[in-house]
Amino acid sequence: MTDTPTFLKDAKDLLTEQSFATGDTWYHGTSSALVDSIKEQGLKRSGDKALKAAAKKTMATIGNNYTESIEPVFLTQSKELAFYWAEQTVRDRSVRVEGDEQPVVFAVKLPEELNAKVKPDVGAASLLLVKEGENFMAYLAGIYQANGYDAPEIDLMRADRLEYLSKLGMAYFDADVDASCLDLITG
């Protein structure tokens, strides 16, 4: 299991037997290298320009065209889960971008009308079918078990939309998030 800093361990307060509670605060995990940009510009859909540029350059080198997709802003209701995704971002960036980066978590407080537009990330089903998804499911099972619960049972192909949010903590917001809605969480 990832060594999550104590100040981000919130599963004990959010977790029930088969779900994470959801409130009006969301969390987004990312790399410390992006903090200044995020504080200035907010969270942008598909916003990691350095990683996108590196991927585009790699694809051009091997003669393929690279078409950028516009991904939403991925969110979760748990700081602990956001930290996991922050670590994945740092790992992914380390392959293509040099630098000493650390995982960080932002709290996202959207106005009520925008908060209602946060959706369960059903598209995560495809992620969960690959190695990265297996790693996440093992991490998630560890959180449930560390808090006295069995790992969540979910049939990824038949699950109700809300199970992606309640059991797996996977959500998205399909718009940019203004910097005024964000706070970097520190110990």
Short mmCIF file of N, CA and C in Angstrom, two decimals:
data_model
loop_
_atom_site.label_atom_id
_atom_site.label_comp_id
_atom_site.label_asym_id
_atom_site.label_seq_id
_atom_site.Cartn_x
_atom_site.Cartn_y
_atom_site.Cartn_z
N MET A 1 0.83 -1.18 0.00
CA MET A 1 0.00 0.00 0.00
C MET A 1 0.88 1.24 0.00
N THR A 2 0.43 2.28 -0.67
CA THR A 2 1.15 3.54 -0.74
C THR A 2 1.30 4.13 0.65
N ASP A 3 2.40 4.79 0.87
CA ASP A 3 2.64 5.42 2.17
C ASP A 3 2.00 6.81 2.16
N THR A 4 0.72 6.85 2.36
CA THR A 4 -0.03 8.10 2.34
C THR A 4 0.27 8.91 3.60
N PRO A 5 0.59 10.20 3.44
CA PRO A 5 0.82 11.03 4.63
C PRO A 5 -0.41 11.02 5.54
N THR A 6 -0.17 11.04 6.83
CA THR A 6 -1.24 10.97 7.82
C THR A 6 -2.30 12.04 7.60
N PHE A 7 -1.89 13.27 7.26
CA PHE A 7 -2.86 14.36 7.12
C PHE A 7 -3.80 14.17 5.93
N LEU A 8 -3.51 13.19 5.07
CA LEU A 8 -4.40 12.90 3.94
C LEU A 8 -5.25 11.65 4.16
N LYS A 9 -5.02 10.95 5.26
CA LYS A 9 -5.77 9.72 5.52
C LYS A 9 -7.16 10.07 6.05
N ASP A 10 -8.13 9.98 5.17
CA ASP A 10 -9.50 10.33 5.55
C ASP A 10 -10.49 9.19 5.35
N ALA A 11 -10.02 8.06 4.87
CA ALA A 11 -10.94 6.95 4.60
C ALA A 11 -11.69 6.52 5.85
N LYS A 12 -11.03 6.58 6.99
CA LYS A 12 -11.70 6.17 8.24
C LYS A 12 -12.94 7.01 8.51
N ASP A 13 -12.95 8.25 8.03
CA ASP A 13 -14.10 9.14 8.23
C ASP A 13 -15.14 9.04 7.11
N LEU A 14 -14.74 8.53 5.96
CA LEU A 14 -15.63 8.50 4.79
C LEU A 14 -16.19 7.13 4.45
N LEU A 15 -15.49 6.09 4.89
CA LEU A 15 -15.79 4.75 4.43
C LEU A 15 -16.83 4.05 5.28
N THR A 16 -17.76 3.40 4.58
CA THR A 16 -18.70 2.50 5.23
C THR A 16 -18.45 1.12 4.62
N GLU A 17 -19.28 0.16 4.92
CA GLU A 17 -19.02 -1.21 4.48
C GLU A 17 -18.77 -1.34 2.98
N GLN A 18 -19.53 -0.65 2.16
CA GLN A 18 -19.33 -0.78 0.72
C GLN A 18 -19.33 0.55 -0.02
N SER A 19 -18.99 1.65 0.66
CA SER A 19 -18.95 2.90 -0.09
C SER A 19 -18.22 4.00 0.65
N PHE A 20 -17.80 4.99 -0.13
CA PHE A 20 -17.24 6.23 0.39
C PHE A 20 -18.35 7.26 0.42
N ALA A 21 -18.46 7.97 1.53
CA ALA A 21 -19.43 9.06 1.62
C ALA A 21 -18.98 10.20 0.71
N THR A 22 -19.94 10.94 0.21
CA THR A 22 -19.66 12.08 -0.66
C THR A 22 -20.21 13.34 -0.01
N GLY A 23 -19.42 14.38 -0.02
CA GLY A 23 -19.86 15.67 0.51
C GLY A 23 -19.78 16.73 -0.57
N ASP A 24 -19.52 17.96 -0.16
CA ASP A 24 -19.45 19.03 -1.14
C ASP A 24 -18.00 19.44 -1.45
N THR A 25 -17.04 18.68 -0.94
CA THR A 25 -15.63 18.91 -1.25
C THR A 25 -15.10 17.71 -2.01
N TRP A 26 -14.39 18.00 -3.09
CA TRP A 26 -13.77 16.96 -3.92
C TRP A 26 -12.26 17.15 -3.81
N TYR A 27 -11.52 16.17 -4.32
CA TYR A 27 -10.07 16.24 -4.27
C TYR A 27 -9.49 15.83 -5.62
N HIS A 28 -8.35 16.45 -5.92
CA HIS A 28 -7.65 16.15 -7.17
C HIS A 28 -6.17 15.98 -6.85
N GLY A 29 -5.61 14.85 -7.24
CA GLY A 29 -4.20 14.58 -7.02
C GLY A 29 -3.38 14.87 -8.25
N THR A 30 -2.21 15.47 -8.06
CA THR A 30 -1.36 15.81 -9.20
C THR A 30 0.10 15.92 -8.74
N SER A 31 0.93 16.50 -9.58
CA SER A 31 2.35 16.65 -9.30
C SER A 31 2.66 18.04 -8.75
N SER A 32 3.64 18.10 -7.87
CA SER A 32 4.08 19.38 -7.31
C SER A 32 4.57 20.33 -8.40
N ALA A 33 5.03 19.80 -9.52
CA ALA A 33 5.52 20.64 -10.61
C ALA A 33 4.40 21.48 -11.23
N LEU A 34 3.17 21.10 -11.00
CA LEU A 34 2.04 21.80 -11.60
C LEU A 34 1.34 22.77 -10.65
N VAL A 35 1.79 22.83 -9.40
CA VAL A 35 1.11 23.62 -8.38
C VAL A 35 0.99 25.10 -8.76
N ASP A 36 2.09 25.73 -9.15
CA ASP A 36 2.05 27.16 -9.46
C ASP A 36 1.07 27.44 -10.60
N SER A 37 1.13 26.63 -11.63
CA SER A 37 0.22 26.81 -12.76
C SER A 37 -1.23 26.63 -12.35
N ILE A 38 -1.51 25.63 -11.53
CA ILE A 38 -2.87 25.37 -11.07
C ILE A 38 -3.36 26.50 -10.18
N LYS A 39 -2.50 27.00 -9.31
CA LYS A 39 -2.91 28.12 -8.44
C LYS A 39 -3.24 29.36 -9.27
N GLU A 40 -2.56 29.52 -10.39
CA GLU A 40 -2.78 30.69 -11.24
C GLU A 40 -3.95 30.49 -12.21
N GLN A 41 -4.01 29.32 -12.85
CA GLN A 41 -4.97 29.09 -13.93
C GLN A 41 -6.12 28.16 -13.56
N GLY A 42 -6.05 27.50 -12.42
CA GLY A 42 -7.06 26.52 -12.05
C GLY A 42 -6.73 25.16 -12.67
N LEU A 43 -7.65 24.24 -12.52
CA LEU A 43 -7.48 22.91 -13.12
C LEU A 43 -8.08 22.94 -14.51
N LYS A 44 -7.26 22.62 -15.49
CA LYS A 44 -7.69 22.63 -16.88
C LYS A 44 -7.92 21.21 -17.35
N ARG A 45 -8.98 21.01 -18.10
CA ARG A 45 -9.18 19.69 -18.70
C ARG A 45 -7.96 19.38 -19.57
N SER A 46 -7.47 18.15 -19.46
CA SER A 46 -6.27 17.73 -20.19
C SER A 46 -5.14 18.73 -20.01
N GLY A 47 -4.94 19.20 -18.80
CA GLY A 47 -4.09 20.34 -18.54
C GLY A 47 -2.60 20.14 -18.43
N ASP A 48 -2.06 18.94 -18.43
CA ASP A 48 -0.62 18.75 -18.26
C ASP A 48 0.07 18.93 -19.61
N LYS A 49 0.37 20.18 -19.94
CA LYS A 49 0.92 20.51 -21.25
C LYS A 49 2.28 19.86 -21.49
N ALA A 50 3.12 19.79 -20.47
CA ALA A 50 4.45 19.19 -20.64
C ALA A 50 4.35 17.71 -20.99
N LEU A 51 3.46 17.01 -20.33
CA LEU A 51 3.29 15.59 -20.60
C LEU A 51 2.69 15.37 -21.99
N LYS A 52 1.74 16.20 -22.38
CA LYS A 52 1.13 16.10 -23.72
C LYS A 52 2.17 16.40 -24.79
N ALA A 53 3.00 17.42 -24.57
CA ALA A 53 4.04 17.77 -25.55
C ALA A 53 5.05 16.64 -25.70
N ALA A 54 5.42 16.03 -24.59
CA ALA A 54 6.38 14.92 -24.64
C ALA A 54 5.79 13.73 -25.39
N ALA A 55 4.51 13.44 -25.17
CA ALA A 55 3.86 12.34 -25.88
C ALA A 55 3.79 12.64 -27.37
N LYS A 56 3.45 13.87 -27.70
CA LYS A 56 3.35 14.26 -29.10
C LYS A 56 4.71 14.13 -29.80
N LYS A 57 5.78 14.56 -29.12
CA LYS A 57 7.13 14.47 -29.66
C LYS A 57 7.53 13.01 -29.88
N THR A 58 7.22 12.16 -28.90
CA THR A 58 7.53 10.74 -29.02
C THR A 58 6.82 10.12 -30.22
N MET A 59 5.55 10.43 -30.35
CA MET A 59 4.77 9.87 -31.46
C MET A 59 5.29 10.37 -32.81
N ALA A 60 5.71 11.63 -32.88
CA ALA A 60 6.26 12.17 -34.13
C ALA A 60 7.56 11.47 -34.48
N THR A 61 8.36 11.14 -33.46
CA THR A 61 9.63 10.47 -33.68
C THR A 61 9.44 9.10 -34.33
N ILE A 62 8.37 8.41 -33.96
CA ILE A 62 8.14 7.08 -34.52
C ILE A 62 7.20 7.13 -35.73
N GLY A 63 6.88 8.34 -36.17
CA GLY A 63 6.12 8.49 -37.40
C GLY A 63 4.61 8.41 -37.26
N ASN A 64 4.12 8.47 -36.05
CA ASN A 64 2.66 8.43 -35.86
C ASN A 64 2.13 9.84 -35.60
N ASN A 65 0.90 10.03 -35.98
CA ASN A 65 0.22 11.28 -35.62
C ASN A 65 -0.31 11.15 -34.22
N TYR A 66 -0.28 12.23 -33.50
CA TYR A 66 -0.79 12.23 -32.13
C TYR A 66 -1.97 13.18 -32.07
N THR A 67 -3.09 12.65 -31.68
CA THR A 67 -4.27 13.48 -31.55
C THR A 67 -4.59 13.61 -30.07
N GLU A 68 -4.56 14.85 -29.59
CA GLU A 68 -4.87 15.07 -28.18
C GLU A 68 -6.35 14.89 -27.95
N SER A 69 -6.65 14.23 -26.87
CA SER A 69 -8.05 14.12 -26.47
C SER A 69 -8.27 15.10 -25.33
N ILE A 70 -9.48 15.56 -25.20
CA ILE A 70 -9.80 16.46 -24.10
C ILE A 70 -10.45 15.63 -23.01
N GLU A 71 -9.71 15.46 -21.94
CA GLU A 71 -10.21 14.68 -20.81
C GLU A 71 -10.77 15.64 -19.77
N PRO A 72 -11.73 15.18 -19.00
CA PRO A 72 -12.28 16.04 -17.94
C PRO A 72 -11.29 16.15 -16.79
N VAL A 73 -11.66 16.92 -15.79
CA VAL A 73 -10.89 17.00 -14.55
C VAL A 73 -11.36 15.84 -13.68
N PHE A 74 -10.43 14.97 -13.32
CA PHE A 74 -10.78 13.81 -12.52
C PHE A 74 -10.76 14.17 -11.04
N LEU A 75 -11.79 13.73 -10.33
CA LEU A 75 -11.96 14.06 -8.92
C LEU A 75 -12.28 12.80 -8.12
N THR A 76 -12.15 12.91 -6.82
CA THR A 76 -12.56 11.87 -5.90
C THR A 76 -13.01 12.54 -4.61
N GLN A 77 -13.80 11.84 -3.83
CA GLN A 77 -14.26 12.41 -2.57
C GLN A 77 -13.29 12.15 -1.41
N SER A 78 -12.18 11.49 -1.69
CA SER A 78 -11.23 11.11 -0.65
C SER A 78 -9.84 11.68 -0.92
N LYS A 79 -9.27 12.34 0.08
CA LYS A 79 -7.89 12.83 -0.03
C LYS A 79 -6.93 11.65 -0.23
N GLU A 80 -7.25 10.55 0.43
CA GLU A 80 -6.39 9.36 0.36
C GLU A 80 -6.35 8.80 -1.07
N LEU A 81 -7.50 8.76 -1.74
CA LEU A 81 -7.54 8.29 -3.12
C LEU A 81 -6.89 9.31 -4.05
N ALA A 82 -7.08 10.59 -3.79
CA ALA A 82 -6.45 11.62 -4.61
C ALA A 82 -4.93 11.51 -4.53
N PHE A 83 -4.41 11.16 -3.35
CA PHE A 83 -2.96 10.99 -3.19
C PHE A 83 -2.46 9.84 -4.07
N TYR A 84 -3.23 8.76 -4.13
CA TYR A 84 -2.85 7.64 -4.99
C TYR A 84 -2.70 8.13 -6.43
N TRP A 85 -3.69 8.88 -6.92
CA TRP A 85 -3.64 9.35 -8.31
C TRP A 85 -2.54 10.39 -8.50
N ALA A 86 -2.23 11.15 -7.45
CA ALA A 86 -1.11 12.09 -7.52
C ALA A 86 0.20 11.33 -7.72
N GLU A 87 0.35 10.24 -7.00
CA GLU A 87 1.56 9.42 -7.17
C GLU A 87 1.66 8.86 -8.58
N GLN A 88 0.53 8.48 -9.16
CA GLN A 88 0.55 7.97 -10.53
C GLN A 88 0.94 9.07 -11.51
N THR A 89 0.47 10.28 -11.26
CA THR A 89 0.83 11.41 -12.11
C THR A 89 2.33 11.67 -12.05
N VAL A 90 2.89 11.66 -10.84
CA VAL A 90 4.33 11.86 -10.68
C VAL A 90 5.09 10.75 -11.40
N ARG A 91 4.64 9.51 -11.26
CA ARG A 91 5.30 8.38 -11.93
C ARG A 91 5.22 8.56 -13.45
N ASP A 92 4.05 8.88 -13.97
CA ASP A 92 3.89 9.06 -15.42
C ASP A 92 4.76 10.20 -15.94
N ARG A 93 4.81 11.29 -15.19
CA ARG A 93 5.62 12.43 -15.62
C ARG A 93 7.11 12.11 -15.58
N SER A 94 7.53 11.29 -14.62
CA SER A 94 8.96 11.00 -14.47
C SER A 94 9.53 10.26 -15.69
N VAL A 95 8.66 9.60 -16.43
CA VAL A 95 9.09 8.89 -17.63
C VAL A 95 9.43 9.87 -18.75
N ARG A 96 8.73 11.01 -18.80
CA ARG A 96 8.87 11.93 -19.92
C ARG A 96 9.39 13.32 -19.56
N VAL A 97 9.30 13.69 -18.30
CA VAL A 97 9.67 15.04 -17.87
C VAL A 97 10.66 14.94 -16.72
N GLU A 98 11.82 15.60 -16.87
CA GLU A 98 12.81 15.56 -15.80
C GLU A 98 12.43 16.51 -14.67
N GLY A 99 12.83 16.14 -13.47
CA GLY A 99 12.58 17.01 -12.33
C GLY A 99 12.27 16.21 -11.08
N ASP A 100 12.39 16.87 -9.95
CA ASP A 100 12.09 16.25 -8.67
C ASP A 100 10.67 16.64 -8.29
N GLU A 101 9.74 15.75 -8.54
CA GLU A 101 8.34 16.04 -8.31
C GLU A 101 7.79 15.19 -7.17
N GLN A 102 6.83 15.75 -6.47
CA GLN A 102 6.18 15.05 -5.37
C GLN A 102 4.67 15.05 -5.59
N PRO A 103 3.98 14.04 -5.06
CA PRO A 103 2.52 14.04 -5.17
C PRO A 103 1.90 15.10 -4.26
N VAL A 104 0.90 15.79 -4.77
CA VAL A 104 0.17 16.80 -3.99
C VAL A 104 -1.32 16.63 -4.24
N VAL A 105 -2.11 17.15 -3.31
CA VAL A 105 -3.57 17.03 -3.39
C VAL A 105 -4.19 18.41 -3.22
N PHE A 106 -5.12 18.72 -4.11
CA PHE A 106 -5.91 19.95 -4.01
C PHE A 106 -7.32 19.61 -3.55
N ALA A 107 -7.86 20.44 -2.66
CA ALA A 107 -9.29 20.38 -2.32
C ALA A 107 -10.02 21.22 -3.36
N VAL A 108 -11.16 20.73 -3.80
CA VAL A 108 -11.97 21.40 -4.82
C VAL A 108 -13.35 21.67 -4.22
N LYS A 109 -13.66 22.95 -4.04
CA LYS A 109 -14.97 23.37 -3.50
C LYS A 109 -15.69 24.13 -4.61
N LEU A 110 -16.63 23.46 -5.25
CA LEU A 110 -17.37 24.07 -6.35
C LEU A 110 -18.65 24.73 -5.83
N PRO A 111 -19.08 25.81 -6.48
CA PRO A 111 -20.39 26.36 -6.14
C PRO A 111 -21.46 25.28 -6.33
N GLU A 112 -22.55 25.39 -5.61
CA GLU A 112 -23.58 24.35 -5.61
C GLU A 112 -24.04 23.95 -7.01
N GLU A 113 -24.26 24.92 -7.90
CA GLU A 113 -24.75 24.59 -9.24
C GLU A 113 -23.71 23.82 -10.06
N LEU A 114 -22.43 24.07 -9.80
CA LEU A 114 -21.37 23.32 -10.49
C LEU A 114 -21.13 21.97 -9.82
N ASN A 115 -21.23 21.94 -8.51
CA ASN A 115 -21.04 20.69 -7.77
C ASN A 115 -22.02 19.62 -8.26
N ALA A 116 -23.21 20.05 -8.63
CA ALA A 116 -24.22 19.11 -9.13
C ALA A 116 -23.81 18.49 -10.47
N LYS A 117 -22.81 19.06 -11.13
CA LYS A 117 -22.36 18.56 -12.44
C LYS A 117 -21.20 17.57 -12.33
N VAL A 118 -20.75 17.27 -11.11
CA VAL A 118 -19.74 16.23 -10.93
C VAL A 118 -20.43 14.89 -11.15
N LYS A 119 -19.83 14.06 -11.99
CA LYS A 119 -20.44 12.79 -12.39
C LYS A 119 -19.57 11.60 -12.00
N PRO A 120 -20.20 10.44 -11.75
CA PRO A 120 -19.42 9.22 -11.54
C PRO A 120 -18.62 8.90 -12.81
N ASP A 121 -17.38 8.48 -12.65
CA ASP A 121 -16.51 8.21 -13.79
C ASP A 121 -16.67 6.77 -14.26
N VAL A 122 -17.73 6.54 -15.03
CA VAL A 122 -18.00 5.20 -15.55
C VAL A 122 -16.95 4.80 -16.58
N GLY A 123 -16.34 5.77 -17.23
CA GLY A 123 -15.28 5.49 -18.19
C GLY A 123 -14.08 4.81 -17.55
N ALA A 124 -14.02 4.85 -16.24
CA ALA A 124 -12.92 4.19 -15.53
C ALA A 124 -12.94 2.68 -15.71
N ALA A 125 -14.04 2.14 -16.19
CA ALA A 125 -14.13 0.69 -16.39
C ALA A 125 -13.00 0.19 -17.28
N SER A 126 -12.68 0.94 -18.34
CA SER A 126 -11.60 0.51 -19.22
C SER A 126 -10.25 0.58 -18.53
N LEU A 127 -10.02 1.59 -17.70
CA LEU A 127 -8.78 1.69 -16.94
C LEU A 127 -8.62 0.49 -16.03
N LEU A 128 -9.71 0.10 -15.42
CA LEU A 128 -9.63 -0.96 -14.42
C LEU A 128 -9.36 -2.33 -15.03
N LEU A 129 -9.40 -2.42 -16.35
CA LEU A 129 -9.14 -3.68 -17.01
C LEU A 129 -7.67 -3.86 -17.38
N VAL A 130 -6.84 -2.85 -17.10
CA VAL A 130 -5.41 -2.93 -17.40
C VAL A 130 -4.61 -2.94 -16.10
N LYS A 131 -3.30 -3.09 -16.22
CA LYS A 131 -2.41 -3.22 -15.06
C LYS A 131 -2.56 -2.06 -14.08
N GLU A 132 -2.63 -0.83 -14.59
CA GLU A 132 -2.77 0.33 -13.70
C GLU A 132 -4.04 0.22 -12.87
N GLY A 133 -5.10 -0.28 -13.49
CA GLY A 133 -6.36 -0.46 -12.78
C GLY A 133 -6.28 -1.55 -11.74
N GLU A 134 -5.56 -2.61 -12.06
CA GLU A 134 -5.37 -3.69 -11.09
C GLU A 134 -4.64 -3.15 -9.86
N ASN A 135 -3.64 -2.30 -10.10
CA ASN A 135 -2.89 -1.71 -8.99
C ASN A 135 -3.80 -0.83 -8.13
N PHE A 136 -4.67 -0.06 -8.78
CA PHE A 136 -5.60 0.78 -8.04
C PHE A 136 -6.56 -0.06 -7.22
N MET A 137 -7.09 -1.13 -7.81
CA MET A 137 -8.03 -1.98 -7.08
C MET A 137 -7.35 -2.62 -5.87
N ALA A 138 -6.08 -2.99 -6.00
CA ALA A 138 -5.34 -3.55 -4.86
C ALA A 138 -5.15 -2.47 -3.78
N TYR A 139 -4.83 -1.26 -4.20
CA TYR A 139 -4.68 -0.15 -3.26
C TYR A 139 -6.01 0.12 -2.55
N LEU A 140 -7.08 0.15 -3.31
CA LEU A 140 -8.41 0.40 -2.77
C LEU A 140 -8.80 -0.69 -1.77
N ALA A 141 -8.54 -1.94 -2.13
CA ALA A 141 -8.83 -3.06 -1.23
C ALA A 141 -8.07 -2.87 0.09
N GLY A 142 -6.81 -2.41 -0.02
CA GLY A 142 -6.01 -2.17 1.18
C GLY A 142 -6.63 -1.10 2.08
N ILE A 143 -7.20 -0.06 1.49
CA ILE A 143 -7.86 0.98 2.28
C ILE A 143 -9.07 0.42 2.99
N TYR A 144 -9.90 -0.31 2.25
CA TYR A 144 -11.08 -0.92 2.87
C TYR A 144 -10.65 -1.82 4.03
N GLN A 145 -9.67 -2.69 3.79
CA GLN A 145 -9.25 -3.65 4.80
C GLN A 145 -8.61 -2.96 6.00
N ALA A 146 -7.84 -1.90 5.77
CA ALA A 146 -7.21 -1.16 6.86
C ALA A 146 -8.25 -0.50 7.77
N ASN A 147 -9.45 -0.33 7.23
CA ASN A 147 -10.53 0.30 8.00
C ASN A 147 -11.58 -0.72 8.45
N GLY A 148 -11.23 -2.01 8.37
CA GLY A 148 -12.09 -3.06 8.91
C GLY A 148 -13.20 -3.54 7.99
N TYR A 149 -13.09 -3.28 6.70
CA TYR A 149 -14.12 -3.71 5.74
C TYR A 149 -13.52 -4.64 4.70
N ASP A 150 -14.37 -5.47 4.12
CA ASP A 150 -13.95 -6.29 2.99
C ASP A 150 -13.76 -5.40 1.77
N ALA A 151 -12.90 -5.83 0.87
CA ALA A 151 -12.71 -5.08 -0.38
C ALA A 151 -14.05 -4.97 -1.10
N PRO A 152 -14.27 -3.87 -1.80
CA PRO A 152 -15.55 -3.70 -2.49
C PRO A 152 -15.70 -4.71 -3.62
N GLU A 153 -16.90 -5.20 -3.77
CA GLU A 153 -17.19 -6.09 -4.89
C GLU A 153 -17.91 -5.28 -5.94
N ILE A 154 -17.39 -5.35 -7.16
CA ILE A 154 -18.00 -4.61 -8.25
C ILE A 154 -17.77 -5.35 -9.55
N ASP A 155 -18.82 -5.52 -10.30
CA ASP A 155 -18.73 -6.09 -11.64
C ASP A 155 -18.60 -4.90 -12.58
N LEU A 156 -17.40 -4.68 -13.08
CA LEU A 156 -17.11 -3.46 -13.83
C LEU A 156 -17.99 -3.27 -15.06
N MET A 157 -18.46 -4.34 -15.64
CA MET A 157 -19.27 -4.21 -16.84
C MET A 157 -20.76 -4.06 -16.54
N ARG A 158 -21.19 -4.43 -15.35
CA ARG A 158 -22.62 -4.37 -15.03
C ARG A 158 -22.93 -3.41 -13.88
N ALA A 159 -21.92 -2.78 -13.37
CA ALA A 159 -22.11 -1.92 -12.19
C ALA A 159 -23.02 -0.73 -12.51
N ASP A 160 -23.77 -0.35 -11.53
CA ASP A 160 -24.56 0.87 -11.62
C ASP A 160 -23.58 2.05 -11.66
N ARG A 161 -23.93 3.09 -12.38
CA ARG A 161 -23.06 4.28 -12.51
C ARG A 161 -22.56 4.78 -11.15
N LEU A 162 -23.45 4.83 -10.20
CA LEU A 162 -23.09 5.40 -8.90
C LEU A 162 -22.07 4.56 -8.14
N GLU A 163 -21.95 3.27 -8.49
CA GLU A 163 -20.96 2.43 -7.81
C GLU A 163 -19.53 2.88 -8.11
N TYR A 164 -19.32 3.48 -9.29
CA TYR A 164 -17.98 3.97 -9.62
C TYR A 164 -17.59 5.10 -8.67
N LEU A 165 -18.57 5.86 -8.25
CA LEU A 165 -18.32 6.93 -7.29
C LEU A 165 -18.32 6.39 -5.87
N SER A 166 -19.35 5.67 -5.49
CA SER A 166 -19.48 5.27 -4.08
C SER A 166 -18.47 4.20 -3.67
N LYS A 167 -18.24 3.21 -4.50
CA LYS A 167 -17.31 2.12 -4.13
C LYS A 167 -15.86 2.40 -4.50
N LEU A 168 -15.66 3.09 -5.65
CA LEU A 168 -14.30 3.27 -6.16
C LEU A 168 -13.78 4.69 -6.01
N GLY A 169 -14.66 5.63 -5.67
CA GLY A 169 -14.22 7.00 -5.50
C GLY A 169 -13.78 7.67 -6.78
N MET A 170 -14.44 7.33 -7.89
CA MET A 170 -14.04 7.88 -9.19
C MET A 170 -15.13 8.79 -9.73
N ALA A 171 -14.75 10.06 -9.95
CA ALA A 171 -15.69 11.05 -10.46
C ALA A 171 -14.95 11.96 -11.44
N TYR A 172 -15.73 12.76 -12.17
CA TYR A 172 -15.11 13.75 -13.05
C TYR A 172 -16.00 14.98 -13.16
N PHE A 173 -15.38 16.07 -13.58
CA PHE A 173 -16.06 17.33 -13.85
C PHE A 173 -15.64 17.74 -15.24
N ASP A 174 -16.59 17.85 -16.15
CA ASP A 174 -16.27 18.07 -17.56
C ASP A 174 -16.20 19.57 -17.90
N ALA A 175 -15.42 20.28 -17.13
CA ALA A 175 -15.16 21.69 -17.38
C ALA A 175 -13.91 22.06 -16.59
N ASP A 176 -13.32 23.19 -16.92
CA ASP A 176 -12.18 23.66 -16.15
C ASP A 176 -12.67 24.09 -14.77
N VAL A 177 -11.78 24.03 -13.79
CA VAL A 177 -12.11 24.44 -12.43
C VAL A 177 -11.31 25.70 -12.11
N ASP A 178 -12.00 26.77 -11.78
CA ASP A 178 -11.37 28.04 -11.48
C ASP A 178 -10.47 27.93 -10.26
N ALA A 179 -9.37 28.66 -10.29
CA ALA A 179 -8.40 28.63 -9.17
C ALA A 179 -9.04 29.04 -7.85
N SER A 180 -10.06 29.87 -7.89
CA SER A 180 -10.71 30.31 -6.65
C SER A 180 -11.43 29.16 -5.93
N CYS A 181 -11.63 28.05 -6.61
CA CYS A 181 -12.30 26.88 -6.03
C CYS A 181 -11.31 25.88 -5.45
N LEU A 182 -10.02 26.20 -5.48
CA LEU A 182 -8.97 25.24 -5.14
C LEU A 182 -8.15 25.66 -3.94
N ASP A 183 -7.78 24.68 -3.13
CA ASP A 183 -6.85 24.89 -2.03
C ASP A 183 -5.89 23.72 -1.99
N LEU A 184 -4.59 24.02 -1.99
CA LEU A 184 -3.57 22.99 -1.84
C LEU A 184 -3.60 22.50 -0.40
N ILE A 185 -3.66 21.20 -0.23
CA ILE A 185 -3.70 20.63 1.12
C ILE A 185 -2.26 20.38 1.58
N THR A 186 -1.94 20.94 2.72
CA THR A 186 -0.61 20.73 3.31
C THR A 186 -0.79 20.22 4.72
N GLY A 187 0.25 19.59 5.23
CA GLY A 187 0.21 18.99 6.55
C GLY A 187 -0.03 20.00 7.61
#
